[in-house]
Amino acid sequence: MPRVTVASESLDLATGSQPGAVPRGTHRTNLGLMPDPGTEQDCLFCRIVSGEIPTSIVASNASAIAFHDIAPQAPLHVLVVPRRHAPDVAALAAEAPTVLADLVALAREVAETEADGQFRLIFNTGARSGQSVFHVHAHVLGNADLGWTPA
Ligand code: 5GP
Ligand code: ZN
């Protein structure tokens, strides 16, 4: 398997691993696809993105990963999470709008492969809206006739 050199770092393309120890809290799975804008050491979704916490990945692209919510609220309930850390969707839109576009594209892909293509996309933003994990994520809900009773 060939090796690539990114800046001063050498990456093994088979494992994404770098020679020597990788400090906890750095991106270990982005394979140099994008600059690392910073990972929050104790952020649950950063730890899932890095592979530190194992999760069954439904789909992924260069910017985001999708996996099933641990407590589904609909027959299809998938979380789409950007690889880079941002606290909420407004911050991500301001910092990296193309990543947000990639995230929405992945949500559509999930809805097309796991449901009939129709879906509700929810970004809880702030604790009062129900946000409990402060790494932006989209809830993709589908495979149901959804009601409208948010409050
Ligand atoms: P929020 O409340 O921030 O909008 O959404 C966070 C979501 O993450 C919740 O729906 C919750 O069930 C889900 N969640 C929390 N911890 C985990 C976990 O460890 N694994 C997975 N797959 N989902 C989680
Ligand atoms: Zn994070």
PDB file of C-alpha atoms and ligand atoms in Angstrom:
ATOM      1  CA  MET A   1       0.000   0.000   0.000  1.00  0.00           C
ATOM      2  CA  PRO A   2       1.507   3.364  -0.975  1.00  0.00           C
ATOM      3  CA  ARG A   3       2.208   6.131   1.451  1.00  0.00           C
ATOM      4  CA  VAL A   4       1.422   9.779   0.849  1.00  0.00           C
ATOM      5  CA  THR A   5       3.094  12.769   2.353  1.00  0.00           C
ATOM      6  CA  VAL A   6       0.818  15.569   3.552  1.00  0.00           C
ATOM      7  CA  ALA A   7       2.853  18.547   4.644  1.00  0.00           C
ATOM      8  CA  SER A   8       5.383  16.997   7.012  1.00  0.00           C
ATOM      9  CA  GLU A   9       3.168  14.021   7.865  1.00  0.00           C
ATOM     10  CA  SER A  10       3.241  10.568   6.329  1.00  0.00           C
ATOM     11  CA  LEU A  11      -0.029   8.633   6.180  1.00  0.00           C
ATOM     12  CA  ASP A  12      -0.514   4.910   5.661  1.00  0.00           C
ATOM     13  CA  LEU A  13      -3.369   4.687   3.129  1.00  0.00           C
ATOM     14  CA  ALA A  14      -4.495   1.296   4.441  1.00  0.00           C
ATOM     15  CA  THR A  15      -5.094   2.431   7.993  1.00  0.00           C
ATOM     16  CA  GLY A  16      -4.905   6.205   7.957  1.00  0.00           C
ATOM     17  CA  SER A  17      -2.410   5.915  10.760  1.00  0.00           C
ATOM     18  CA  GLN A  18       0.614   8.093  11.150  1.00  0.00           C
ATOM     19  CA  PRO A  19       3.961   6.903  12.375  1.00  0.00           C
ATOM     20  CA  GLY A  20       4.321   7.441  16.064  1.00  0.00           C
ATOM     21  CA  ALA A  21       1.714   8.326  18.614  1.00  0.00           C
ATOM     22  CA  VAL A  22      -1.320  10.381  17.577  1.00  0.00           C
ATOM     23  CA  PRO A  23      -2.432  12.696  20.334  1.00  0.00           C
ATOM     24  CA  ARG A  24      -5.962  12.055  21.548  1.00  0.00           C
ATOM     25  CA  GLY A  25      -8.335  14.594  20.154  1.00  0.00           C
ATOM     26  CA  THR A  26      -6.869  14.898  16.681  1.00  0.00           C
ATOM     27  CA  HIS A  27      -8.653  13.691  13.554  1.00  0.00           C
ATOM     28  CA  ARG A  28      -7.321  10.242  12.755  1.00  0.00           C
ATOM     29  CA  THR A  29      -9.718   9.222  10.012  1.00  0.00           C
ATOM     30  CA  ASN A  30      -9.881  12.153   7.624  1.00  0.00           C
ATOM     31  CA  LEU A  31      -6.814  10.857   5.744  1.00  0.00           C
ATOM     32  CA  GLY A  32      -5.730  14.398   5.070  1.00  0.00           C
ATOM     33  CA  LEU A  33      -8.872  15.081   3.015  1.00  0.00           C
ATOM     34  CA  MET A  34      -9.258  18.491   4.577  1.00  0.00           C
ATOM     35  CA  PRO A  35      -7.444  20.726   7.009  1.00  0.00           C
ATOM     36  CA  ASP A  36      -8.139  19.804  10.592  1.00  0.00           C
ATOM     37  CA  PRO A  37     -10.053  22.784  12.000  1.00  0.00           C
ATOM     38  CA  GLY A  38      -9.866  21.379  15.484  1.00  0.00           C
ATOM     39  CA  THR A  39     -11.436  18.552  17.379  1.00  0.00           C
ATOM     40  CA  GLU A  40     -12.966  18.892  20.795  1.00  0.00           C
ATOM     41  CA  GLN A  41     -11.267  16.372  23.028  1.00  0.00           C
ATOM     42  CA  ASP A  42     -14.337  15.455  25.038  1.00  0.00           C
ATOM     43  CA  CYS A  43     -16.927  15.864  22.291  1.00  0.00           C
ATOM     44  CA  LEU A  44     -18.988  12.691  21.821  1.00  0.00           C
ATOM     45  CA  PHE A  45     -19.392  13.115  18.069  1.00  0.00           C
ATOM     46  CA  CYS A  46     -15.722  14.023  17.520  1.00  0.00           C
ATOM     47  CA  ARG A  47     -14.909  10.732  19.233  1.00  0.00           C
ATOM     48  CA  ILE A  48     -17.344   8.879  16.958  1.00  0.00           C
ATOM     49  CA  VAL A  49     -15.927  10.605  13.845  1.00  0.00           C
ATOM     50  CA  SER A  50     -12.380   9.675  14.870  1.00  0.00           C
ATOM     51  CA  GLY A  51     -13.367   6.043  15.422  1.00  0.00           C
ATOM     52  CA  GLU A  52     -12.496   6.174  19.109  1.00  0.00           C
ATOM     53  CA  ILE A  53     -16.130   5.223  19.831  1.00  0.00           C
ATOM     54  CA  PRO A  54     -17.201   2.498  17.378  1.00  0.00           C
ATOM     55  CA  THR A  55     -20.408   3.101  15.435  1.00  0.00           C
ATOM     56  CA  SER A  56     -22.038   1.403  12.482  1.00  0.00           C
ATOM     57  CA  ILE A  57     -21.700   3.886   9.629  1.00  0.00           C
ATOM     58  CA  VAL A  58     -24.721   4.072   7.283  1.00  0.00           C
ATOM     59  CA  ALA A  59     -23.072   6.351   4.708  1.00  0.00           C
ATOM     60  CA  SER A  60     -20.270   8.873   4.474  1.00  0.00           C
ATOM     61  CA  ASN A  61     -18.613  11.400   2.218  1.00  0.00           C
ATOM     62  CA  ALA A  62     -15.514  13.570   2.478  1.00  0.00           C
ATOM     63  CA  SER A  63     -17.199  15.982   4.875  1.00  0.00           C
ATOM     64  CA  ALA A  64     -19.666  13.981   6.962  1.00  0.00           C
ATOM     65  CA  ILE A  65     -20.690  10.601   8.329  1.00  0.00           C
ATOM     66  CA  ALA A  66     -24.149   9.141   8.954  1.00  0.00           C
ATOM     67  CA  PHE A  67     -25.096   6.647  11.664  1.00  0.00           C
ATOM     68  CA  HIS A  68     -28.269   5.496  13.427  1.00  0.00           C
ATOM     69  CA  ASP A  69     -29.466   7.467  16.444  1.00  0.00           C
ATOM     70  CA  ILE A  70     -29.124   5.416  19.622  1.00  0.00           C
ATOM     71  CA  ALA A  71     -32.704   6.343  20.640  1.00  0.00           C
ATOM     72  CA  PRO A  72     -34.710   6.461  17.391  1.00  0.00           C
ATOM     73  CA  GLN A  73     -37.795   8.684  17.300  1.00  0.00           C
ATOM     74  CA  ALA A  74     -38.999   7.468  13.873  1.00  0.00           C
ATOM     75  CA  PRO A  75     -38.673   4.260  11.821  1.00  0.00           C
ATOM     76  CA  LEU A  76     -35.720   5.916  10.113  1.00  0.00           C
ATOM     77  CA  HIS A  77     -33.667   8.108  12.444  1.00  0.00           C
ATOM     78  CA  VAL A  78     -30.128   8.724  11.278  1.00  0.00           C
ATOM     79  CA  LEU A  79     -27.706  11.397  12.473  1.00  0.00           C
ATOM     80  CA  VAL A  80     -25.542  13.146   9.891  1.00  0.00           C
ATOM     81  CA  VAL A  81     -22.449  14.642  11.492  1.00  0.00           C
ATOM     82  CA  PRO A  82     -19.688  16.725   9.888  1.00  0.00           C
ATOM     83  CA  ARG A  83     -16.156  15.454  10.393  1.00  0.00           C
ATOM     84  CA  ARG A  84     -15.077  18.919  11.538  1.00  0.00           C
ATOM     85  CA  HIS A  85     -16.265  20.215  14.867  1.00  0.00           C
ATOM     86  CA  ALA A  86     -18.693  23.117  15.004  1.00  0.00           C
ATOM     87  CA  PRO A  87     -21.110  23.637  17.881  1.00  0.00           C
ATOM     88  CA  ASP A  88     -24.269  24.100  15.819  1.00  0.00           C
ATOM     89  CA  VAL A  89     -25.602  24.537  12.296  1.00  0.00           C
ATOM     90  CA  ALA A  90     -25.399  28.334  12.361  1.00  0.00           C
ATOM     91  CA  ALA A  91     -21.704  28.197  13.244  1.00  0.00           C
ATOM     92  CA  LEU A  92     -21.044  25.605  10.548  1.00  0.00           C
ATOM     93  CA  ALA A  93     -22.871  27.678   7.925  1.00  0.00           C
ATOM     94  CA  ALA A  94     -20.703  30.664   8.798  1.00  0.00           C
ATOM     95  CA  GLU A  95     -17.419  28.745   9.048  1.00  0.00           C
ATOM     96  CA  ALA A  96     -17.734  26.160   6.288  1.00  0.00           C
ATOM     97  CA  PRO A  97     -20.820  26.427   4.058  1.00  0.00           C
ATOM     98  CA  THR A  98     -19.570  23.778   1.638  1.00  0.00           C
ATOM     99  CA  VAL A  99     -19.352  21.278   4.502  1.00  0.00           C
ATOM    100  CA  LEU A 100     -22.969  22.069   5.345  1.00  0.00           C
ATOM    101  CA  ALA A 101     -23.928  21.497   1.705  1.00  0.00           C
ATOM    102  CA  ASP A 102     -22.101  18.145   1.765  1.00  0.00           C
ATOM    103  CA  LEU A 103     -23.927  17.237   4.977  1.00  0.00           C
ATOM    104  CA  VAL A 104     -27.310  17.932   3.370  1.00  0.00           C
ATOM    105  CA  ALA A 105     -26.299  15.920   0.290  1.00  0.00           C
ATOM    106  CA  LEU A 106     -25.446  12.984   2.563  1.00  0.00           C
ATOM    107  CA  ALA A 107     -28.813  13.313   4.316  1.00  0.00           C
ATOM    108  CA  ARG A 108     -30.544  13.083   0.942  1.00  0.00           C
ATOM    109  CA  GLU A 109     -28.455  10.032   0.044  1.00  0.00           C
ATOM    110  CA  VAL A 110     -29.455   8.338   3.301  1.00  0.00           C
ATOM    111  CA  ALA A 111     -33.134   9.114   2.686  1.00  0.00           C
ATOM    112  CA  GLU A 112     -32.896   7.665  -0.812  1.00  0.00           C
ATOM    113  CA  THR A 113     -31.136   4.476   0.268  1.00  0.00           C
ATOM    114  CA  GLU A 114     -32.853   3.889   3.640  1.00  0.00           C
ATOM    115  CA  ALA A 115     -36.316   5.342   2.882  1.00  0.00           C
ATOM    116  CA  ASP A 116     -38.376   6.550  -0.065  1.00  0.00           C
ATOM    117  CA  GLY A 117     -36.417   9.762  -0.540  1.00  0.00           C
ATOM    118  CA  GLN A 118     -38.741  11.868   1.621  1.00  0.00           C
ATOM    119  CA  PHE A 119     -37.359  13.030   4.910  1.00  0.00           C
ATOM    120  CA  ARG A 120     -37.428  15.618   7.676  1.00  0.00           C
ATOM    121  CA  LEU A 121     -34.116  17.289   8.469  1.00  0.00           C
ATOM    122  CA  ILE A 122     -33.802  18.731  11.979  1.00  0.00           C
ATOM    123  CA  PHE A 123     -30.962  20.746  13.473  1.00  0.00           C
ATOM    124  CA  ASN A 124     -31.729  21.384  17.108  1.00  0.00           C
ATOM    125  CA  THR A 125     -29.872  24.594  17.903  1.00  0.00           C
ATOM    126  CA  GLY A 126     -29.458  25.516  21.542  1.00  0.00           C
ATOM    127  CA  ALA A 127     -30.514  23.708  24.687  1.00  0.00           C
ATOM    128  CA  ARG A 128     -34.065  25.133  24.626  1.00  0.00           C
ATOM    129  CA  SER A 129     -34.608  23.610  21.187  1.00  0.00           C
ATOM    130  CA  GLY A 130     -33.544  20.210  22.487  1.00  0.00           C
ATOM    131  CA  GLN A 131     -29.872  20.191  21.505  1.00  0.00           C
ATOM    132  CA  SER A 132     -27.944  17.928  23.858  1.00  0.00           C
ATOM    133  CA  VAL A 133     -24.771  17.240  21.844  1.00  0.00           C
ATOM    134  CA  PHE A 134     -22.940  20.424  20.888  1.00  0.00           C
ATOM    135  CA  HIS A 135     -21.330  19.107  17.728  1.00  0.00           C
ATOM    136  CA  VAL A 136     -23.656  20.025  14.887  1.00  0.00           C
ATOM    137  CA  HIS A 137     -25.738  17.121  13.605  1.00  0.00           C
ATOM    138  CA  ALA A 138     -28.766  16.715  11.406  1.00  0.00           C
ATOM    139  CA  HIS A 139     -31.512  14.319  12.406  1.00  0.00           C
ATOM    140  CA  VAL A 140     -32.822  12.554   9.293  1.00  0.00           C
ATOM    141  CA  LEU A 141     -36.326  11.216   9.994  1.00  0.00           C
ATOM    142  CA  GLY A 142     -38.317   9.142   7.547  1.00  0.00           C
ATOM    143  CA  ASN A 143     -40.238   5.992   6.686  1.00  0.00           C
ATOM    144  CA  ALA A 144     -43.304   7.424   8.446  1.00  0.00           C
ATOM    145  CA  ASP A 145     -46.127   9.929   8.031  1.00  0.00           C
ATOM    146  CA  LEU A 146     -44.725  12.496  10.427  1.00  0.00           C
ATOM    147  CA  GLY A 147     -46.863  14.721  12.604  1.00  0.00           C
ATOM    148  CA  TRP A 148     -46.105  18.308  13.553  1.00  0.00           C
ATOM    149  CA  THR A 149     -46.113  18.775  17.307  1.00  0.00           C
ATOM    150  CA  PRO A 150     -42.726  20.185  18.271  1.00  0.00           C
ATOM    151  CA  ALA A 151     -43.913  21.927  21.445  1.00  0.00           C
TER     152      ALA A 151
HETATM  153  P1  5GP B   1     -29.797  16.509  20.039  1.00  0.00           P
HETATM  154  O1  5GP B   1     -30.627  16.257  21.267  1.00  0.00           O
HETATM  155  O2  5GP B   1     -28.472  17.154  20.412  1.00  0.00           O
HETATM  156  O3  5GP B   1     -30.496  17.219  18.925  1.00  0.00           O
HETATM  157  O4  5GP B   1     -29.468  15.082  19.432  1.00  0.00           O
HETATM  158  C1  5GP B   1     -28.507  14.228  19.965  1.00  0.00           C
HETATM  159  C2  5GP B   1     -28.895  12.839  19.561  1.00  0.00           C
HETATM  160  O5  5GP B   1     -27.785  11.997  19.755  1.00  0.00           O
HETATM  161  C3  5GP B   1     -30.048  12.260  20.356  1.00  0.00           C
HETATM  162  O6  5GP B   1     -31.135  11.942  19.483  1.00  0.00           O
HETATM  163  C4  5GP B   1     -29.455  11.023  21.013  1.00  0.00           C
HETATM  164  O7  5GP B   1     -30.344   9.934  21.051  1.00  0.00           O
HETATM  165  C5  5GP B   1     -28.245  10.733  20.148  1.00  0.00           C
HETATM  166  N1  5GP B   1     -27.137  10.108  20.836  1.00  0.00           N
HETATM  167  C6  5GP B   1     -26.628  10.441  22.057  1.00  0.00           C
HETATM  168  N2  5GP B   1     -25.574   9.660  22.349  1.00  0.00           N
HETATM  169  C7  5GP B   1     -25.413   8.816  21.298  1.00  0.00           C
HETATM  170  C8  5GP B   1     -24.487   7.770  21.030  1.00  0.00           C
HETATM  171  O8  5GP B   1     -23.576   7.470  21.801  1.00  0.00           O
HETATM  172  N3  5GP B   1     -24.632   7.109  19.842  1.00  0.00           N
HETATM  173  C9  5GP B   1     -25.615   7.433  18.951  1.00  0.00           C
HETATM  174  N4  5GP B   1     -25.661   6.733  17.806  1.00  0.00           N
HETATM  175  N5  5GP B   1     -26.503   8.414  19.174  1.00  0.00           N
HETATM  176  C10 5GP B   1     -26.406   9.090  20.340  1.00  0.00           C
HETATM  177 ZN    ZN B   2     -17.084  17.625  18.075  1.00  0.00          ZN
END
